[in-house]
């Protein structure tokens, strides 16, 4: 199984990160470093190009990466897993407006015009939502309430925004992938 992993805001794709190493136990993980200060159209094209190039079977993302996993999955027909996803980035990205530093000490500037390009989480596609109740950044109860009518949602006690339950979620992810009834492939 080829997995495409989409990291969160201010982070980068790192083949040696704990999440990627754990995901490697169930498939081959691909990813790219995304600059979320770029226009939505630019980010979308970068992600879709990488998904097509690597013949991806499953898309997994955390936080704003979970938002993008939903977008790319719904667009391509590939099943997705959104972990502690941003469901309303126009609101949640507000706190990052202006100048800042990534978690890897790289300066960034996030313009209001970029944040305004984001729409809400899509309620289509074939997805699994994983949430930690201890998420201190995004409201897991609001996320669960909104998404549980459309997707399978698994909520874990405690944890945090970085999601502390990935190892115990691997079997859930594999089961979801194997029983998903998604339409695979891209429209030509």
Short mmCIF file of N, CA and C in Angstrom, two decimals:
data_model
loop_
_atom_site.label_atom_id
_atom_site.label_comp_id
_atom_site.label_asym_id
_atom_site.label_seq_id
_atom_site.Cartn_x
_atom_site.Cartn_y
_atom_site.Cartn_z
N UNK A 1 0.85 -1.18 0.00
CA UNK A 1 0.00 0.00 0.00
C UNK A 1 0.90 1.24 0.00
N UNK A 2 0.65 2.16 -0.93
CA UNK A 2 1.36 3.43 -0.99
C UNK A 2 0.56 4.49 -0.24
N UNK A 3 1.16 5.05 0.80
CA UNK A 3 0.52 6.04 1.66
C UNK A 3 1.15 7.40 1.39
N UNK A 4 0.30 8.40 1.26
CA UNK A 4 0.80 9.78 1.14
C UNK A 4 0.47 10.49 2.44
N UNK A 5 1.51 10.97 3.15
CA UNK A 5 1.33 11.63 4.43
C UNK A 5 1.48 13.14 4.26
N UNK A 6 0.50 13.89 4.79
CA UNK A 6 0.51 15.35 4.70
C UNK A 6 0.65 15.92 6.12
N UNK A 7 1.75 16.61 6.36
CA UNK A 7 2.06 17.17 7.68
C UNK A 7 1.21 18.40 8.00
N UNK A 8 1.33 18.86 9.23
CA UNK A 8 0.59 20.03 9.69
C UNK A 8 1.30 21.34 9.42
N UNK A 9 0.64 22.43 9.83
CA UNK A 9 1.17 23.78 9.62
C UNK A 9 2.47 23.97 10.41
N UNK A 10 3.45 24.60 9.77
CA UNK A 10 4.71 24.91 10.44
C UNK A 10 5.63 23.72 10.59
N UNK A 11 5.27 22.60 9.99
CA UNK A 11 6.08 21.40 10.07
C UNK A 11 6.67 21.10 8.70
N UNK A 12 7.19 19.91 8.53
CA UNK A 12 7.73 19.50 7.23
C UNK A 12 7.66 17.98 7.14
N UNK A 13 7.74 17.46 5.91
CA UNK A 13 7.77 16.01 5.76
C UNK A 13 9.14 15.52 6.17
N UNK A 14 9.15 14.53 7.06
CA UNK A 14 10.39 13.99 7.60
C UNK A 14 10.25 12.47 7.65
N UNK A 15 10.99 11.79 6.80
CA UNK A 15 10.92 10.32 6.71
C UNK A 15 11.27 9.65 8.04
N UNK A 16 11.97 10.35 8.93
CA UNK A 16 12.36 9.77 10.22
C UNK A 16 11.43 10.17 11.37
N UNK A 17 10.37 10.93 11.08
CA UNK A 17 9.46 11.33 12.16
C UNK A 17 8.73 10.11 12.71
N UNK A 18 8.31 10.19 13.95
CA UNK A 18 7.65 9.05 14.59
C UNK A 18 6.41 8.62 13.82
N UNK A 19 5.62 9.57 13.34
CA UNK A 19 4.40 9.22 12.60
C UNK A 19 4.72 8.46 11.31
N UNK A 20 5.68 8.97 10.56
CA UNK A 20 6.05 8.33 9.30
C UNK A 20 6.63 6.94 9.56
N UNK A 21 7.48 6.82 10.55
CA UNK A 21 8.07 5.51 10.87
C UNK A 21 6.98 4.51 11.25
N UNK A 22 6.00 4.93 12.05
CA UNK A 22 4.89 4.04 12.39
C UNK A 22 4.07 3.67 11.16
N UNK A 23 3.78 4.64 10.31
CA UNK A 23 2.99 4.37 9.09
C UNK A 23 3.73 3.43 8.15
N UNK A 24 5.06 3.48 8.16
CA UNK A 24 5.87 2.58 7.32
C UNK A 24 5.64 1.11 7.68
N UNK A 25 5.10 0.83 8.86
CA UNK A 25 4.84 -0.56 9.25
C UNK A 25 3.62 -1.12 8.52
N UNK A 26 2.81 -0.25 7.91
CA UNK A 26 1.64 -0.74 7.18
C UNK A 26 1.69 -0.42 5.69
N UNK A 27 2.70 0.33 5.24
CA UNK A 27 2.81 0.65 3.83
C UNK A 27 4.04 1.48 3.55
N UNK A 28 4.24 1.83 2.29
CA UNK A 28 5.34 2.69 1.89
C UNK A 28 4.84 4.13 1.94
N UNK A 29 5.54 4.97 2.70
CA UNK A 29 5.07 6.34 2.92
C UNK A 29 5.82 7.33 2.04
N UNK A 30 5.05 8.16 1.36
CA UNK A 30 5.56 9.26 0.54
C UNK A 30 5.06 10.56 1.13
N UNK A 31 5.70 11.64 0.80
CA UNK A 31 5.24 12.95 1.26
C UNK A 31 6.10 14.04 0.65
N UNK A 32 5.66 15.26 0.84
CA UNK A 32 6.40 16.44 0.41
C UNK A 32 6.28 17.48 1.52
N UNK A 33 7.22 18.38 1.57
CA UNK A 33 7.10 19.50 2.50
C UNK A 33 6.23 20.55 1.84
N UNK A 34 5.17 20.93 2.55
CA UNK A 34 4.19 21.87 2.03
C UNK A 34 4.39 23.23 2.69
N UNK A 35 4.40 24.27 1.87
CA UNK A 35 4.45 25.65 2.37
C UNK A 35 3.01 26.17 2.38
N UNK A 36 2.38 26.13 3.55
CA UNK A 36 0.97 26.53 3.65
C UNK A 36 0.76 28.04 3.55
N UNK A 37 1.85 28.80 3.37
CA UNK A 37 1.69 30.23 3.15
C UNK A 37 1.43 30.53 1.67
N UNK A 38 1.56 29.50 0.84
CA UNK A 38 1.30 29.64 -0.60
C UNK A 38 -0.21 29.61 -0.86
N UNK A 39 -0.65 30.15 -2.00
CA UNK A 39 -2.08 30.10 -2.32
C UNK A 39 -2.62 28.67 -2.33
N UNK A 40 -3.89 28.53 -2.01
CA UNK A 40 -4.55 27.22 -1.95
C UNK A 40 -4.37 26.45 -3.25
N UNK A 41 -4.49 27.12 -4.36
CA UNK A 41 -4.35 26.46 -5.67
C UNK A 41 -2.94 25.87 -5.84
N UNK A 42 -1.92 26.56 -5.37
CA UNK A 42 -0.54 26.09 -5.45
C UNK A 42 -0.35 24.85 -4.58
N UNK A 43 -0.87 24.90 -3.35
CA UNK A 43 -0.76 23.75 -2.44
C UNK A 43 -1.49 22.55 -3.03
N UNK A 44 -2.69 22.78 -3.55
CA UNK A 44 -3.50 21.71 -4.13
C UNK A 44 -2.76 21.03 -5.29
N UNK A 45 -2.17 21.83 -6.16
CA UNK A 45 -1.45 21.27 -7.31
C UNK A 45 -0.23 20.48 -6.85
N UNK A 46 0.52 21.01 -5.90
CA UNK A 46 1.71 20.31 -5.39
C UNK A 46 1.32 18.95 -4.82
N UNK A 47 0.27 18.92 -4.01
CA UNK A 47 -0.16 17.66 -3.39
C UNK A 47 -0.68 16.68 -4.44
N UNK A 48 -1.53 17.14 -5.34
CA UNK A 48 -2.11 16.23 -6.33
C UNK A 48 -1.04 15.68 -7.26
N UNK A 49 -0.08 16.51 -7.65
CA UNK A 49 1.01 16.03 -8.50
C UNK A 49 1.79 14.91 -7.81
N UNK A 50 2.07 15.08 -6.51
CA UNK A 50 2.81 14.06 -5.76
C UNK A 50 1.98 12.79 -5.59
N UNK A 51 0.68 12.94 -5.39
CA UNK A 51 -0.20 11.78 -5.23
C UNK A 51 -0.24 10.97 -6.52
N UNK A 52 -0.36 11.64 -7.64
CA UNK A 52 -0.40 10.95 -8.94
C UNK A 52 0.96 10.30 -9.23
N UNK A 53 2.04 11.03 -9.03
CA UNK A 53 3.38 10.54 -9.32
C UNK A 53 3.70 9.26 -8.54
N UNK A 54 3.23 9.18 -7.30
CA UNK A 54 3.58 8.06 -6.43
C UNK A 54 2.51 6.98 -6.36
N UNK A 55 1.53 7.01 -7.24
CA UNK A 55 0.47 5.98 -7.29
C UNK A 55 -0.08 5.67 -5.89
N UNK A 56 -0.60 6.69 -5.26
CA UNK A 56 -1.03 6.61 -3.86
C UNK A 56 -2.34 5.83 -3.72
N UNK A 57 -2.39 4.98 -2.68
CA UNK A 57 -3.57 4.19 -2.35
C UNK A 57 -4.36 4.76 -1.18
N UNK A 58 -3.68 5.48 -0.28
CA UNK A 58 -4.29 6.02 0.93
C UNK A 58 -3.61 7.32 1.29
N UNK A 59 -4.42 8.34 1.62
CA UNK A 59 -3.89 9.65 1.99
C UNK A 59 -4.16 9.85 3.49
N UNK A 60 -3.11 10.24 4.22
CA UNK A 60 -3.23 10.47 5.66
C UNK A 60 -2.64 11.85 5.97
N UNK A 61 -3.37 12.62 6.77
CA UNK A 61 -2.85 13.94 7.15
C UNK A 61 -3.25 14.32 8.55
N UNK A 62 -2.43 15.19 9.17
CA UNK A 62 -2.71 15.68 10.51
C UNK A 62 -2.93 17.19 10.48
N UNK A 63 -3.90 17.65 11.29
CA UNK A 63 -4.23 19.06 11.45
C UNK A 63 -4.62 19.67 10.08
N UNK A 64 -3.90 20.69 9.61
CA UNK A 64 -4.22 21.23 8.28
C UNK A 64 -3.91 20.18 7.22
N UNK A 65 -2.99 19.27 7.52
CA UNK A 65 -2.73 18.14 6.62
C UNK A 65 -3.93 17.21 6.55
N UNK A 66 -4.69 17.09 7.64
CA UNK A 66 -5.94 16.32 7.64
C UNK A 66 -7.00 16.97 6.77
N UNK A 67 -7.03 18.30 6.81
CA UNK A 67 -7.92 19.05 5.91
C UNK A 67 -7.56 18.73 4.46
N UNK A 68 -6.26 18.78 4.15
CA UNK A 68 -5.83 18.51 2.78
C UNK A 68 -6.00 17.05 2.39
N UNK A 69 -5.86 16.13 3.34
CA UNK A 69 -6.13 14.71 3.04
C UNK A 69 -7.58 14.56 2.59
N UNK A 70 -8.49 15.25 3.28
CA UNK A 70 -9.91 15.25 2.91
C UNK A 70 -10.09 15.82 1.51
N UNK A 71 -9.49 16.96 1.23
CA UNK A 71 -9.62 17.61 -0.09
C UNK A 71 -9.10 16.71 -1.21
N UNK A 72 -7.90 16.19 -1.02
CA UNK A 72 -7.27 15.37 -2.06
C UNK A 72 -8.01 14.04 -2.22
N UNK A 73 -8.44 13.46 -1.12
CA UNK A 73 -9.19 12.21 -1.18
C UNK A 73 -10.53 12.38 -1.87
N UNK A 74 -11.26 13.44 -1.50
CA UNK A 74 -12.56 13.69 -2.11
C UNK A 74 -12.43 14.00 -3.60
N UNK A 75 -11.35 14.68 -3.98
CA UNK A 75 -11.13 15.03 -5.39
C UNK A 75 -10.72 13.82 -6.22
N UNK A 76 -9.89 12.95 -5.65
CA UNK A 76 -9.30 11.85 -6.42
C UNK A 76 -10.04 10.52 -6.29
N UNK A 77 -10.89 10.39 -5.27
CA UNK A 77 -11.54 9.10 -5.02
C UNK A 77 -10.68 8.15 -4.22
N UNK A 78 -9.56 8.63 -3.69
CA UNK A 78 -8.67 7.81 -2.86
C UNK A 78 -9.13 7.94 -1.41
N UNK A 79 -9.20 6.83 -0.67
CA UNK A 79 -9.59 6.94 0.74
C UNK A 79 -8.59 7.77 1.53
N UNK A 80 -9.10 8.45 2.56
CA UNK A 80 -8.23 9.31 3.35
C UNK A 80 -8.47 9.10 4.84
N UNK A 81 -7.44 9.41 5.62
CA UNK A 81 -7.52 9.42 7.08
C UNK A 81 -7.13 10.82 7.52
N UNK A 82 -8.03 11.49 8.23
CA UNK A 82 -7.76 12.83 8.74
C UNK A 82 -7.59 12.74 10.25
N UNK A 83 -6.42 13.11 10.73
CA UNK A 83 -6.08 13.01 12.15
C UNK A 83 -6.11 14.41 12.77
N UNK A 84 -6.97 14.57 13.79
CA UNK A 84 -7.16 15.89 14.41
C UNK A 84 -7.22 16.98 13.33
N UNK A 85 -8.14 16.84 12.36
CA UNK A 85 -8.12 17.74 11.21
C UNK A 85 -8.65 19.14 11.50
N UNK A 86 -8.10 20.10 10.77
CA UNK A 86 -8.66 21.45 10.75
C UNK A 86 -9.92 21.38 9.89
N UNK A 87 -11.07 21.73 10.45
CA UNK A 87 -12.31 21.65 9.67
C UNK A 87 -12.77 23.01 9.16
N UNK A 88 -12.21 24.08 9.72
CA UNK A 88 -12.54 25.44 9.28
C UNK A 88 -11.25 26.27 9.27
N UNK A 89 -10.35 26.01 8.30
CA UNK A 89 -9.04 26.67 8.29
C UNK A 89 -9.10 28.19 8.21
N UNK A 90 -10.18 28.74 7.61
CA UNK A 90 -10.29 30.20 7.58
C UNK A 90 -10.28 30.78 8.99
N UNK A 91 -10.80 30.01 9.95
CA UNK A 91 -10.79 30.46 11.34
C UNK A 91 -9.52 30.05 12.06
N UNK A 92 -9.14 28.78 11.96
CA UNK A 92 -8.03 28.28 12.78
C UNK A 92 -6.67 28.81 12.32
N UNK A 93 -6.52 29.20 11.07
CA UNK A 93 -5.24 29.74 10.60
C UNK A 93 -5.07 31.22 10.96
N UNK A 94 -6.12 31.85 11.45
CA UNK A 94 -6.05 33.28 11.81
C UNK A 94 -4.90 33.57 12.77
N UNK A 95 -4.66 32.67 13.72
CA UNK A 95 -3.64 32.93 14.73
C UNK A 95 -2.21 32.90 14.16
N UNK A 96 -2.06 32.43 12.92
CA UNK A 96 -0.74 32.37 12.30
C UNK A 96 -0.51 33.51 11.29
N UNK A 97 -1.49 34.41 11.15
CA UNK A 97 -1.35 35.51 10.19
C UNK A 97 -0.11 36.35 10.50
N UNK A 98 0.52 36.80 9.43
CA UNK A 98 1.70 37.64 9.59
C UNK A 98 2.97 36.81 9.62
N UNK A 99 3.99 37.35 10.26
CA UNK A 99 5.30 36.70 10.33
C UNK A 99 5.36 35.73 11.49
N UNK A 100 6.11 34.66 11.28
CA UNK A 100 6.31 33.67 12.33
C UNK A 100 7.46 32.76 11.98
N UNK A 101 7.64 31.75 12.83
CA UNK A 101 8.70 30.77 12.63
C UNK A 101 8.07 29.38 12.63
N UNK A 102 8.52 28.52 11.73
CA UNK A 102 8.04 27.14 11.72
C UNK A 102 8.67 26.40 12.89
N UNK A 103 8.23 25.16 13.10
CA UNK A 103 8.80 24.33 14.16
C UNK A 103 10.25 23.95 13.86
N UNK A 104 10.70 24.25 12.64
CA UNK A 104 12.07 23.94 12.23
C UNK A 104 12.88 25.22 12.03
N UNK A 105 12.42 26.30 12.70
CA UNK A 105 13.12 27.59 12.72
C UNK A 105 13.30 28.23 11.35
N UNK A 106 12.31 28.07 10.50
CA UNK A 106 12.30 28.74 9.21
C UNK A 106 11.26 29.86 9.28
N UNK A 107 11.65 31.09 8.91
CA UNK A 107 10.66 32.17 8.96
C UNK A 107 9.57 31.99 7.89
N UNK A 108 8.36 32.45 8.22
CA UNK A 108 7.27 32.43 7.25
C UNK A 108 6.45 33.70 7.38
N UNK A 109 5.69 33.98 6.32
CA UNK A 109 4.72 35.06 6.36
C UNK A 109 3.42 34.51 5.77
N UNK A 110 2.36 34.50 6.57
CA UNK A 110 1.06 34.02 6.12
C UNK A 110 0.14 35.21 5.91
N UNK A 111 -0.27 35.41 4.65
CA UNK A 111 -1.12 36.55 4.29
C UNK A 111 -2.60 36.23 4.52
N UNK A 112 -3.34 37.24 4.89
CA UNK A 112 -4.78 37.11 5.11
C UNK A 112 -5.47 36.60 3.83
N UNK A 113 -5.00 37.05 2.67
CA UNK A 113 -5.59 36.64 1.40
C UNK A 113 -5.49 35.14 1.19
N UNK A 114 -4.41 34.53 1.66
CA UNK A 114 -4.24 33.08 1.53
C UNK A 114 -5.24 32.37 2.44
N UNK A 115 -5.35 32.79 3.67
CA UNK A 115 -6.27 32.16 4.63
C UNK A 115 -7.72 32.27 4.13
N UNK A 116 -8.07 33.39 3.53
CA UNK A 116 -9.43 33.59 3.03
C UNK A 116 -9.77 32.67 1.86
N UNK A 117 -8.77 32.06 1.21
CA UNK A 117 -9.00 31.15 0.10
C UNK A 117 -9.52 29.79 0.55
N UNK A 118 -9.31 29.47 1.81
CA UNK A 118 -9.72 28.15 2.33
C UNK A 118 -11.22 28.07 2.50
N UNK A 119 -11.76 26.92 2.15
CA UNK A 119 -13.17 26.63 2.42
C UNK A 119 -13.20 25.62 3.56
N UNK A 120 -14.39 25.25 4.00
CA UNK A 120 -14.51 24.29 5.10
C UNK A 120 -14.24 22.87 4.62
N UNK A 121 -14.06 21.98 5.56
CA UNK A 121 -13.85 20.56 5.35
C UNK A 121 -14.96 20.01 4.47
N UNK A 122 -14.61 19.23 3.47
CA UNK A 122 -15.63 18.65 2.58
C UNK A 122 -16.32 17.48 3.25
N UNK A 123 -17.59 17.34 2.97
CA UNK A 123 -18.37 16.24 3.55
C UNK A 123 -18.62 15.15 2.52
N UNK A 124 -17.63 14.95 1.63
CA UNK A 124 -17.71 13.87 0.67
C UNK A 124 -16.37 13.15 0.63
N UNK A 125 -16.31 12.10 -0.14
CA UNK A 125 -15.12 11.28 -0.15
C UNK A 125 -15.27 10.13 0.83
N UNK A 126 -14.27 9.30 0.86
CA UNK A 126 -14.28 8.10 1.70
C UNK A 126 -13.22 8.29 2.79
N UNK A 127 -13.68 8.63 4.00
CA UNK A 127 -12.72 9.00 5.02
C UNK A 127 -12.92 8.38 6.38
N UNK A 128 -11.83 8.33 7.11
CA UNK A 128 -11.78 7.93 8.51
C UNK A 128 -11.22 9.12 9.27
N UNK A 129 -11.86 9.49 10.37
CA UNK A 129 -11.43 10.62 11.18
C UNK A 129 -10.94 10.09 12.52
N UNK A 130 -9.72 10.45 12.92
CA UNK A 130 -9.15 10.05 14.19
C UNK A 130 -8.93 11.30 15.05
N UNK A 131 -9.45 11.28 16.28
CA UNK A 131 -9.39 12.45 17.14
C UNK A 131 -8.87 12.10 18.53
N UNK A 132 -8.06 12.98 19.09
CA UNK A 132 -7.67 12.91 20.49
C UNK A 132 -8.51 13.92 21.26
N UNK A 133 -9.19 13.48 22.31
CA UNK A 133 -10.03 14.39 23.11
C UNK A 133 -9.21 15.48 23.79
N UNK A 134 -7.92 15.23 24.00
CA UNK A 134 -7.07 16.23 24.63
C UNK A 134 -6.48 17.24 23.66
N UNK A 135 -6.96 17.28 22.42
CA UNK A 135 -6.45 18.23 21.43
C UNK A 135 -6.63 19.65 21.97
N UNK A 136 -5.53 20.34 22.19
CA UNK A 136 -5.56 21.68 22.75
C UNK A 136 -5.62 22.78 21.69
N UNK A 137 -5.57 22.40 20.41
CA UNK A 137 -5.57 23.38 19.32
C UNK A 137 -6.93 23.44 18.62
N UNK A 138 -7.50 22.28 18.32
CA UNK A 138 -8.77 22.20 17.61
C UNK A 138 -9.79 21.47 18.49
N UNK A 139 -11.05 21.84 18.40
CA UNK A 139 -12.10 21.29 19.25
C UNK A 139 -12.53 19.91 18.75
N UNK A 140 -12.09 18.84 19.42
CA UNK A 140 -12.40 17.49 18.93
C UNK A 140 -13.90 17.16 19.03
N UNK A 141 -14.60 17.71 20.00
CA UNK A 141 -16.05 17.42 20.13
C UNK A 141 -16.82 18.07 18.98
N UNK A 142 -16.46 19.28 18.63
CA UNK A 142 -17.10 19.96 17.50
C UNK A 142 -16.81 19.21 16.19
N UNK A 143 -15.55 18.78 16.05
CA UNK A 143 -15.16 18.02 14.86
C UNK A 143 -15.95 16.73 14.77
N UNK A 144 -16.03 16.00 15.87
CA UNK A 144 -16.76 14.73 15.90
C UNK A 144 -18.23 14.94 15.57
N UNK A 145 -18.83 15.96 16.17
CA UNK A 145 -20.25 16.24 15.93
C UNK A 145 -20.51 16.54 14.46
N UNK A 146 -19.66 17.35 13.86
CA UNK A 146 -19.85 17.73 12.46
C UNK A 146 -19.61 16.57 11.50
N UNK A 147 -18.57 15.76 11.76
CA UNK A 147 -18.14 14.77 10.78
C UNK A 147 -18.73 13.37 10.99
N UNK A 148 -19.24 13.07 12.18
CA UNK A 148 -19.69 11.70 12.46
C UNK A 148 -20.95 11.30 11.69
N UNK A 149 -21.66 12.26 11.16
CA UNK A 149 -22.83 11.92 10.35
C UNK A 149 -22.43 11.48 8.94
N UNK A 150 -21.18 11.75 8.56
CA UNK A 150 -20.75 11.45 7.19
C UNK A 150 -19.58 10.46 7.10
N UNK A 151 -18.73 10.45 8.14
CA UNK A 151 -17.53 9.62 8.12
C UNK A 151 -17.47 8.74 9.37
N UNK A 152 -16.63 7.70 9.32
CA UNK A 152 -16.33 6.94 10.52
C UNK A 152 -15.39 7.79 11.37
N UNK A 153 -15.77 8.01 12.62
CA UNK A 153 -14.98 8.83 13.53
C UNK A 153 -14.59 7.98 14.74
N UNK A 154 -13.31 7.95 15.04
CA UNK A 154 -12.80 7.25 16.22
C UNK A 154 -12.18 8.29 17.16
N UNK A 155 -12.73 8.36 18.39
CA UNK A 155 -12.27 9.35 19.36
C UNK A 155 -11.52 8.63 20.48
N UNK A 156 -10.32 9.12 20.79
CA UNK A 156 -9.50 8.54 21.84
C UNK A 156 -9.50 9.47 23.06
N UNK A 157 -9.47 8.90 24.27
CA UNK A 157 -9.41 9.74 25.46
C UNK A 157 -8.05 10.44 25.56
N UNK A 158 -8.07 11.59 26.18
CA UNK A 158 -6.85 12.36 26.44
C UNK A 158 -6.09 12.64 25.16
N UNK A 159 -4.77 12.42 25.16
CA UNK A 159 -3.96 12.72 23.99
C UNK A 159 -3.73 14.21 23.85
N UNK A 160 -3.39 14.63 22.62
CA UNK A 160 -3.14 16.05 22.34
C UNK A 160 -3.23 16.30 20.84
N UNK A 161 -2.94 17.52 20.43
CA UNK A 161 -3.06 17.87 19.01
C UNK A 161 -2.09 17.07 18.13
N UNK A 162 -0.96 16.70 18.67
CA UNK A 162 0.00 15.93 17.89
C UNK A 162 -0.45 14.49 17.69
N UNK A 163 -1.48 14.06 18.39
CA UNK A 163 -2.11 12.75 18.30
C UNK A 163 -1.20 11.66 18.84
N UNK A 164 -1.52 11.21 20.04
CA UNK A 164 -0.69 10.24 20.74
C UNK A 164 -1.13 8.79 20.53
N UNK A 165 -2.14 8.58 19.70
CA UNK A 165 -2.70 7.23 19.54
C UNK A 165 -2.47 6.61 18.16
N UNK A 166 -1.43 7.04 17.47
CA UNK A 166 -1.22 6.52 16.12
C UNK A 166 -0.87 5.03 16.13
N UNK A 167 -0.02 4.62 17.04
CA UNK A 167 0.38 3.21 17.06
C UNK A 167 -0.84 2.29 17.23
N UNK A 168 -1.73 2.63 18.17
CA UNK A 168 -2.92 1.80 18.35
C UNK A 168 -3.96 2.01 17.25
N UNK A 169 -3.77 3.01 16.41
CA UNK A 169 -4.69 3.27 15.30
C UNK A 169 -4.30 2.55 14.02
N UNK A 170 -3.09 1.98 13.98
CA UNK A 170 -2.63 1.35 12.74
C UNK A 170 -3.57 0.25 12.27
N UNK A 171 -4.06 -0.59 13.18
CA UNK A 171 -4.98 -1.66 12.79
C UNK A 171 -6.30 -1.07 12.29
N UNK A 172 -6.75 0.01 12.90
CA UNK A 172 -7.99 0.68 12.48
C UNK A 172 -7.81 1.24 11.07
N UNK A 173 -6.66 1.85 10.81
CA UNK A 173 -6.37 2.41 9.49
C UNK A 173 -6.33 1.30 8.44
N UNK A 174 -5.64 0.20 8.74
CA UNK A 174 -5.57 -0.92 7.80
C UNK A 174 -6.95 -1.49 7.51
N UNK A 175 -7.76 -1.69 8.56
CA UNK A 175 -9.11 -2.21 8.37
C UNK A 175 -9.95 -1.26 7.53
N UNK A 176 -9.85 0.02 7.82
CA UNK A 176 -10.60 1.02 7.04
C UNK A 176 -10.20 0.94 5.57
N UNK A 177 -8.90 0.89 5.29
CA UNK A 177 -8.44 0.84 3.92
C UNK A 177 -8.95 -0.41 3.21
N UNK A 178 -8.91 -1.54 3.87
CA UNK A 178 -9.29 -2.80 3.23
C UNK A 178 -10.79 -2.94 3.01
N UNK A 179 -11.61 -2.25 3.79
CA UNK A 179 -13.06 -2.38 3.60
C UNK A 179 -13.68 -1.15 2.94
N UNK A 180 -12.86 -0.12 2.67
CA UNK A 180 -13.42 1.09 2.06
C UNK A 180 -13.95 0.78 0.67
N UNK A 181 -15.04 1.43 0.36
CA UNK A 181 -15.69 1.22 -0.94
C UNK A 181 -15.53 2.44 -1.82
N UNK A 182 -14.37 3.04 -1.75
CA UNK A 182 -14.10 4.23 -2.52
C UNK A 182 -13.88 3.89 -3.99
N UNK A 183 -14.13 4.86 -4.82
CA UNK A 183 -13.83 4.74 -6.24
C UNK A 183 -12.39 5.17 -6.42
N UNK A 184 -11.54 4.28 -6.91
CA UNK A 184 -10.13 4.59 -7.07
C UNK A 184 -9.86 5.17 -8.43
N UNK A 185 -8.78 5.93 -8.49
CA UNK A 185 -8.30 6.45 -9.75
C UNK A 185 -8.75 7.87 -9.99
N UNK A 186 -8.16 8.48 -10.97
CA UNK A 186 -8.39 9.86 -11.30
C UNK A 186 -9.22 9.95 -12.58
N UNK A 187 -9.98 11.01 -12.67
CA UNK A 187 -10.73 11.24 -13.91
C UNK A 187 -9.72 11.67 -14.98
N UNK A 188 -9.76 10.98 -16.11
CA UNK A 188 -8.84 11.32 -17.18
C UNK A 188 -9.45 12.37 -18.09
#
